CSV table of C-alpha atoms and ligand atoms in Angstrom, one decimal:
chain,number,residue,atom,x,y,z
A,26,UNK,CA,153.0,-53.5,118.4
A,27,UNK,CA,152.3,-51.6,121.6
A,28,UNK,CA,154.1,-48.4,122.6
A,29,UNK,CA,156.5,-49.2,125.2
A,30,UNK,CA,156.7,-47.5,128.3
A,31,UNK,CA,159.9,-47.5,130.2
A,32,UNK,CA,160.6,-46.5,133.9
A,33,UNK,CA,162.2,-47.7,137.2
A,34,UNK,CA,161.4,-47.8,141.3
A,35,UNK,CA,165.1,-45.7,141.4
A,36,UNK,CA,163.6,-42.8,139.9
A,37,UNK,CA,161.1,-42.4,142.9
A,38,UNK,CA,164.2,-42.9,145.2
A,39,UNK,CA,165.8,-39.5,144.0
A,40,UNK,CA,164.0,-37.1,146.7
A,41,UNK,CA,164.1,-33.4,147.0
A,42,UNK,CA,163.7,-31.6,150.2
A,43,UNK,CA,160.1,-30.5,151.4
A,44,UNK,CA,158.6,-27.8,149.1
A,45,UNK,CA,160.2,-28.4,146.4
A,46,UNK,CA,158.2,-28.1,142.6
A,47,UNK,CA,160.2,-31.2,140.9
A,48,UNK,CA,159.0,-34.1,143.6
A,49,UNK,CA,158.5,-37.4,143.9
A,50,UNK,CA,155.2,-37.4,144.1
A,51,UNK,CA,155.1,-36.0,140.4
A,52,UNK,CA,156.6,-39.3,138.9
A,53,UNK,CA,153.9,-41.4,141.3
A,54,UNK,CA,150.8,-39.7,139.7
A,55,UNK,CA,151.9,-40.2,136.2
A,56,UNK,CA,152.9,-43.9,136.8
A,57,UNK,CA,148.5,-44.0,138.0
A,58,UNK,CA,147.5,-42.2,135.2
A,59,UNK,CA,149.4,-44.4,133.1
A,60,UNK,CA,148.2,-47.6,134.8
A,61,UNK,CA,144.7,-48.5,132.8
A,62,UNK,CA,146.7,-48.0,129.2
A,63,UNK,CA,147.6,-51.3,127.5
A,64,UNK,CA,151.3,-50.8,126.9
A,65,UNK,CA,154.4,-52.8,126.6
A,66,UNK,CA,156.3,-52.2,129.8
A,67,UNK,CA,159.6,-51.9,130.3
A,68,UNK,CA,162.1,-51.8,133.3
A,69,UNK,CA,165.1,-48.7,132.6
A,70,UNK,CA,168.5,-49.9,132.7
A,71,UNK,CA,171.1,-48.2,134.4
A,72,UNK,CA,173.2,-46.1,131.5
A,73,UNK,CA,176.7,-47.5,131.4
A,74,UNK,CA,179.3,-44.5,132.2
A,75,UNK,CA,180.3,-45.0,128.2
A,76,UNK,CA,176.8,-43.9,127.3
A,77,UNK,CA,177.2,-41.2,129.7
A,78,UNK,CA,180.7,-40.2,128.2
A,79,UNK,CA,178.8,-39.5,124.7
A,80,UNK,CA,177.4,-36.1,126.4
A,81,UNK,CA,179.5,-35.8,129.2
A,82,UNK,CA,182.9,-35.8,130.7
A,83,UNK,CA,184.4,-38.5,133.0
A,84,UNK,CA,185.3,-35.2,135.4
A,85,UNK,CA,181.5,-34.4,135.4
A,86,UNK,CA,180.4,-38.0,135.4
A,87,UNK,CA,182.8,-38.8,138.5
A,88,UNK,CA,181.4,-35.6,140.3
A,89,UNK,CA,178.2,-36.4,140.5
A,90,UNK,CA,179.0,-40.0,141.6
A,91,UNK,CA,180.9,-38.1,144.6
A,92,UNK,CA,178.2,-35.5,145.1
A,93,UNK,CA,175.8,-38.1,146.5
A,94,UNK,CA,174.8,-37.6,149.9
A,95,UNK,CA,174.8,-40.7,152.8
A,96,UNK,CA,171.8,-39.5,153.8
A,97,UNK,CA,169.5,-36.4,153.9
A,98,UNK,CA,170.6,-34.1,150.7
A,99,UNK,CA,173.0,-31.8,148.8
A,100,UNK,CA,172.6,-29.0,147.2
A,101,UNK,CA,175.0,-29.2,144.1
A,102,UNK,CA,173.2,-26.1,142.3
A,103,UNK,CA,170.7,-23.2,143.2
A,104,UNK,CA,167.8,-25.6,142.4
A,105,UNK,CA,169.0,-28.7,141.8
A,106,UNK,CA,169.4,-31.3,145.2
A,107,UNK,CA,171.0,-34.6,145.4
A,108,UNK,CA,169.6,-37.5,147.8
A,109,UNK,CA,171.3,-40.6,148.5
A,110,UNK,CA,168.9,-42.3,145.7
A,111,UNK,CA,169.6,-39.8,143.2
A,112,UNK,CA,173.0,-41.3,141.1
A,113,UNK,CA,170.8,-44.6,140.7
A,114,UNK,CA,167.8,-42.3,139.4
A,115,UNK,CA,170.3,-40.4,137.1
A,116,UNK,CA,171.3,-43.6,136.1
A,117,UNK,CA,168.2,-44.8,135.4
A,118,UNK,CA,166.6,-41.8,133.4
A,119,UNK,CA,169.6,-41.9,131.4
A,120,UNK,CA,169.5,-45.6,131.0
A,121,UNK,CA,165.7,-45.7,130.0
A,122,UNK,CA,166.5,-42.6,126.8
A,123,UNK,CA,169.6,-45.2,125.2
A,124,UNK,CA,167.0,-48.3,125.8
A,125,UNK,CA,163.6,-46.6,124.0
A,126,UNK,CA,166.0,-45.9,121.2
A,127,UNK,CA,167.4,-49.6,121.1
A,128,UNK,CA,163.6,-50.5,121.6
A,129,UNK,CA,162.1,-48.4,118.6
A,130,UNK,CA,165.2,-48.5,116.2
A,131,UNK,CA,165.6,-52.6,116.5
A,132,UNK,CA,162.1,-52.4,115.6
A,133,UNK,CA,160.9,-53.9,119.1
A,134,UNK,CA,158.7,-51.0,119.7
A,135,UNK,CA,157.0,-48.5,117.3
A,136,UNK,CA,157.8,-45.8,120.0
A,137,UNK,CA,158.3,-45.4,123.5
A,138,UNK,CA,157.3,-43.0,126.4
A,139,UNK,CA,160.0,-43.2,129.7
A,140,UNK,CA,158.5,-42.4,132.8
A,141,UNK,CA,161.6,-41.1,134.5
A,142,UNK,CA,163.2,-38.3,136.7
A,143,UNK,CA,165.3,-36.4,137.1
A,144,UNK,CA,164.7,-34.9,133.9
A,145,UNK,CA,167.5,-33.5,131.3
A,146,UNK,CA,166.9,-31.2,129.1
A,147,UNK,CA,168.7,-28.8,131.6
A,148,UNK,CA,172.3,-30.5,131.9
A,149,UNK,CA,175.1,-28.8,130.1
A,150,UNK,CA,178.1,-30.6,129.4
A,151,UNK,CA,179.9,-29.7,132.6
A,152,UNK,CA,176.8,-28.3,134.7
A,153,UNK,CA,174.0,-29.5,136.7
A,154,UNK,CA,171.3,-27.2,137.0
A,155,UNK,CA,167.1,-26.6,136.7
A,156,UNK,CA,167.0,-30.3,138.8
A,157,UNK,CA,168.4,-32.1,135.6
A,158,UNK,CA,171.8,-34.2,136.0
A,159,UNK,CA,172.3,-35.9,132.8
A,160,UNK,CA,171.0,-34.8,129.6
A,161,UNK,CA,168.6,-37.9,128.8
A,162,UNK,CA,167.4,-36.1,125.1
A,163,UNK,CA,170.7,-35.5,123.8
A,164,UNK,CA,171.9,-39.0,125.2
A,165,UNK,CA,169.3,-40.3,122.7
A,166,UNK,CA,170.0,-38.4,120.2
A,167,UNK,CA,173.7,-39.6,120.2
A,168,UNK,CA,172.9,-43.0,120.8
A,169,UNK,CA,171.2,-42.8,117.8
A,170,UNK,CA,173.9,-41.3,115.9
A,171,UNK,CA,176.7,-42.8,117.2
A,172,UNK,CA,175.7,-46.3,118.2
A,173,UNK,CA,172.6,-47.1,115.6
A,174,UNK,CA,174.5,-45.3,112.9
A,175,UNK,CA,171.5,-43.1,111.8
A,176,UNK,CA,172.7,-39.8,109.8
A,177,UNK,CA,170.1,-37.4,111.1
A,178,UNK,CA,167.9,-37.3,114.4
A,179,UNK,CA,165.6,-34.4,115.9
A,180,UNK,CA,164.4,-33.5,119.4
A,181,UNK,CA,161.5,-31.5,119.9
A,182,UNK,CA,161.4,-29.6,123.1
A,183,UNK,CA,158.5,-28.5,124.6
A,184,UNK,CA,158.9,-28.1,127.9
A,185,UNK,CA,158.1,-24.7,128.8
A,186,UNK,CA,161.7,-23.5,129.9
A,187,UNK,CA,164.3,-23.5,127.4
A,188,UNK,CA,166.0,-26.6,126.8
A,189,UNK,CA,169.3,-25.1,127.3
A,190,UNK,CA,170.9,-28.2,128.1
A,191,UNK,CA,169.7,-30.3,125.5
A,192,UNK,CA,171.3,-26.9,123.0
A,193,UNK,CA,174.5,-27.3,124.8
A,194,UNK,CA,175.0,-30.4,124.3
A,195,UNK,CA,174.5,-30.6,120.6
A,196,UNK,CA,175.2,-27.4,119.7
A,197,UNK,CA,177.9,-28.3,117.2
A,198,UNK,CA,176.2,-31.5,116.3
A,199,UNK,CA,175.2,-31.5,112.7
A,200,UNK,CA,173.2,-34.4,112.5
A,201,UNK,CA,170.7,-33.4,114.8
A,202,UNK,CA,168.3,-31.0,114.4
A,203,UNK,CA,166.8,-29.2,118.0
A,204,UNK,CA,163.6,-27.0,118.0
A,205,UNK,CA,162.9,-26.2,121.1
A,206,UNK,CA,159.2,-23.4,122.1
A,207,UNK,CA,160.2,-21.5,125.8
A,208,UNK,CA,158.0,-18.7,127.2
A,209,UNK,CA,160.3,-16.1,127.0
A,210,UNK,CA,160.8,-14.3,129.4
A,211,UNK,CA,161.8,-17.1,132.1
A,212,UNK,CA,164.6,-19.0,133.5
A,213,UNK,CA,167.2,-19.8,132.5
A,214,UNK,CA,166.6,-17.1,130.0
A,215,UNK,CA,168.3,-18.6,126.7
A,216,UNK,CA,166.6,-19.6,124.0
A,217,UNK,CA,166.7,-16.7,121.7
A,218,UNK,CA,165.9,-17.0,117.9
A,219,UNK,CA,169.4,-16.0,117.2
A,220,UNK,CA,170.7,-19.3,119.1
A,221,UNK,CA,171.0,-21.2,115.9
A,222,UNK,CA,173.9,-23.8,116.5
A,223,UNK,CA,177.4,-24.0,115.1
A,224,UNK,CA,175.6,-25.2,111.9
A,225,UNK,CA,172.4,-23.7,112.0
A,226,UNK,CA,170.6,-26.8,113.0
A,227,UNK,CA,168.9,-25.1,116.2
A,228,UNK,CA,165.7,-24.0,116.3
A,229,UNK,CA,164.4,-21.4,119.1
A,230,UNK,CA,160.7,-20.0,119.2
A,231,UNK,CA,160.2,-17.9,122.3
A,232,UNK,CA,156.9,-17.5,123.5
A,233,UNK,CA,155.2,-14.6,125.4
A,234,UNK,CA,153.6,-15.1,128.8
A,235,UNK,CA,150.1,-15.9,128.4
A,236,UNK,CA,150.6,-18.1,125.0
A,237,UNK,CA,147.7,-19.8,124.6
A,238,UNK,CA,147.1,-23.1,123.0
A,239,UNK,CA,146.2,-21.2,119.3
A,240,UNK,CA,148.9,-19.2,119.1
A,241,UNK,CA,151.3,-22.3,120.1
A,242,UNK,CA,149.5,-24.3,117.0
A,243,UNK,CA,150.1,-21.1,114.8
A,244,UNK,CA,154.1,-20.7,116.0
A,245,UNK,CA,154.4,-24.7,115.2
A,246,UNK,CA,152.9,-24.7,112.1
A,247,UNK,CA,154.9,-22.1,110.9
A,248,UNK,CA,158.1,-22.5,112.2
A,249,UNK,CA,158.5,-26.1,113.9
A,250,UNK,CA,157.0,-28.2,111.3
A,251,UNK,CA,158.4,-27.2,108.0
A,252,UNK,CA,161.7,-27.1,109.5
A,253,UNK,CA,161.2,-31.2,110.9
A,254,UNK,CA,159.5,-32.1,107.7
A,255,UNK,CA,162.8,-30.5,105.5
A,256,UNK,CA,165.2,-31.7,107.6
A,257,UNK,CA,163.4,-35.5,107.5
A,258,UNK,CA,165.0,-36.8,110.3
A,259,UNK,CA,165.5,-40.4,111.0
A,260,UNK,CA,164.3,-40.6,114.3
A,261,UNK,CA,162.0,-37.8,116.5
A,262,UNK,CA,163.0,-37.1,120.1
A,263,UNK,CA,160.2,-35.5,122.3
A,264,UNK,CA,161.7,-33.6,125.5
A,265,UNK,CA,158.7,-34.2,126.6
A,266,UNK,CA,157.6,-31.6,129.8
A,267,UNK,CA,153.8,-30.3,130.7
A,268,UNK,CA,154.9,-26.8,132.2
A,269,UNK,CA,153.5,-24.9,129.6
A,270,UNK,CA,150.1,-26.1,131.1
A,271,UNK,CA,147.5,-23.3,132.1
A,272,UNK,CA,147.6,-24.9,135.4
A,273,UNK,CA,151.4,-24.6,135.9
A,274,UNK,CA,152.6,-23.0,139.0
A,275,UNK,CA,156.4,-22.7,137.6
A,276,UNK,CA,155.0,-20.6,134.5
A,277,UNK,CA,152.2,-18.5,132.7
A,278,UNK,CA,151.5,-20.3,129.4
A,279,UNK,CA,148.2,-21.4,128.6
A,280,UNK,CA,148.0,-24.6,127.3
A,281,UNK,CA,145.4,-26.9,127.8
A,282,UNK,CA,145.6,-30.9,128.2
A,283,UNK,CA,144.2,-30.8,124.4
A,284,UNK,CA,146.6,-28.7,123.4
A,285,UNK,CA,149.8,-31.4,124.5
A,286,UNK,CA,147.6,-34.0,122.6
A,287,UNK,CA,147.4,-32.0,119.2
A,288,UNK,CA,151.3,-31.4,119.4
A,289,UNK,CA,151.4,-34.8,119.8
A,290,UNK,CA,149.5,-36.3,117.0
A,291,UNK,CA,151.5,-33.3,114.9
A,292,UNK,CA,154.4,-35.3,115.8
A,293,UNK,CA,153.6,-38.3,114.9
A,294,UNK,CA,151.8,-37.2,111.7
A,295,UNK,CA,155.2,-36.1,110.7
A,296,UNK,CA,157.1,-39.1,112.3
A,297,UNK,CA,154.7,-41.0,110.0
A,298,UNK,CA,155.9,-39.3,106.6
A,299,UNK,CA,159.3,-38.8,107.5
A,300,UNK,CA,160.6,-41.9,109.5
A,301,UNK,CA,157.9,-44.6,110.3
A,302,UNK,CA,156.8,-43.5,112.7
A,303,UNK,CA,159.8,-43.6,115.2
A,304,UNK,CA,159.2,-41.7,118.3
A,305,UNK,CA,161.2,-41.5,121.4
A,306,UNK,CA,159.8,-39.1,124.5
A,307,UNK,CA,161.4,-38.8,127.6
A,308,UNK,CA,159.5,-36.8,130.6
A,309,UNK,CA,161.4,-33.2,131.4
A,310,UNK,CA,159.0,-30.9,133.7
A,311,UNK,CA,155.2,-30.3,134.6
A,312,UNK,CA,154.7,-29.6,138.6
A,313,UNK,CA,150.7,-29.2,138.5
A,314,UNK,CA,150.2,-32.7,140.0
A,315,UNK,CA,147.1,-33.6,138.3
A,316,UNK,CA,148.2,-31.3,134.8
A,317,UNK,CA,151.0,-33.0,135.0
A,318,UNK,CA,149.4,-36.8,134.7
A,319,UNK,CA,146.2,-35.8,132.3
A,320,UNK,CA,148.7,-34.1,130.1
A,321,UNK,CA,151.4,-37.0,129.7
A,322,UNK,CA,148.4,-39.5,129.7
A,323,UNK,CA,147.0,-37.4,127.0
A,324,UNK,CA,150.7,-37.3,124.9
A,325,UNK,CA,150.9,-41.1,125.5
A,326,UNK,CA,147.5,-42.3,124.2
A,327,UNK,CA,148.5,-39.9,121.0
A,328,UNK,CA,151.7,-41.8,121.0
A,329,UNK,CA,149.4,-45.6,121.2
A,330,UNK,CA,147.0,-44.0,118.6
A,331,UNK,CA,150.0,-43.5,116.4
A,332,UNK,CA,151.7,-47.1,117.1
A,333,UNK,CA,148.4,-49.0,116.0
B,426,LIG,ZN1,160.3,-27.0,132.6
């Protein structure tokens, strides 16, 4: 089986105004770089409003149905604009993290990479912010939960900026565990190692400006991957964002496009022992242009290499 790749035209229609890091232009060089590999294509449903309400509330759901603009955009947070395309691409972003898990659990795919935007791992329960609307990884994780029935799920977040959103929204959730690697200092400026969840089953490791891809293998290794191994999840999430690259103009880690690859393969190593494999990874940030398509070409030819 072939690792399924899911995305939608909608997510290109959710446009930001001129200047702005989180583009559309970012989705369009992935979807190229992503062209040549021999995967098992998928279109993204729309998430129904009940998949929605397993994160968020109807009040917030309904408001960002209203916030969409007729035409040009709106501004519903300091960085984070609505087009008249964006609901569908929420929608659809959402929709493609509750399908990959329908897709890999019903054993119709050994794991799954959507190709989507906006990203999530930024959405509280009640707030839009850091260009995320809903929050796609913790959609999955509940789906998981809650609809498959599993008993434990993880998300790995490693996106250079805290997954705040992501902690928010299953910060009282014991079945899932969320490990989440920031540079710290940065915005949104959570993600402190005493953020440990209502029942300890959060996982913060702040990294210093400059991390390089040796001292990111070291801080995994020792705190990351014990921690995913004892808690033997059932299913591993991957808020999956290519910010912390060397080339990032939103940050000043130092990973290189090898470095995304080995965290990869770690992953799926471990997804091996613990759960057969089962991997779902949903796109979060990465504004280099071309970073940004050899790094999540790199993390899905790790996830192919893991499916044969
Ligand atoms: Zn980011």
């Amino acid at each position: 089986m072939k690792t399924a790749l899911l995305t939608h035209a909608d997510c290109l229609g959710h446009v930001t105004p001129d200047g702005h890091p989180e583009r559309v232009a970012r989705l369009e060089h992935i979807l190229h770089a992503l062209e040549p590999l021999d995967l098992d294509r998928k279109t993204a449903p729309l998430a129904a409003d009940d998949d929605l309400r397993r994160i968020h509330p109807d009040s917030y759901i309904e408001d960002i149905r209203r916030s969409v603009p007729v035409e040009g955009f709106r501004q519903i947070d300091g960085d984070t604009f609505m087009s008249p395309g964006s609901v569908s691409a929420g929608y659809r972003a959402a929709g493609a993290a509750v399908r990959a898990v329908d897709l890999v659990l019903g054993g119709e795919a050994p794991n799954a990479f959507c190709a989507v935007r906006p990203p999530g791992h930024h959405a509280e329960t009640d707030t839009a912010m850091g260009f995320c609307l809903f929050g796609n990884a913790a959609l999955a994780a509940k789906h998981a939960l809650d609809h498959h029935g599993l008993s434990r799920v993880a998300v790995v977040d490693f996106d250079v900026h805290h997954g705040n959103g992501t902690q928010d929204l299953l910060w009282d959730e014991k079945r899932a565990l969320v490990i989440t690697s920031q540079q710290m200092p940065l915005w949104p400026g959570s993600g402190r190692p005493d953020e440990t969840g209502a029942y300890d089953t959060v996982l913060n490791i702040p990294l210093a400006p400059g991390t390089g891809g040796a001292e990111m293998r070291a801080a995994y290794e020792r705190l990351a991957f014990p921690r995913l191994r004892a808690f033997e999840p059932e299913l591993i999430i991957i808020s999956a964002g290519f910010d912390a690259h060397q080339d990032d103009p939103l940050a000043e880690l130092n990973w290189s496009t090898g470095d995304f690859a080995w965290l990869t393969s770690e992953l799926c190593q471990i997804a091996a022992e613990v759960c057969e494999g089962r991997i779902v990874s949903t796109l979060e940030g990465g504004y280099d242009l071309k970073a940004l398509a050899e790094a999540t070409r790199a993390h899905v030819e790790e996830l192919m290499k893991a499916a044969q």
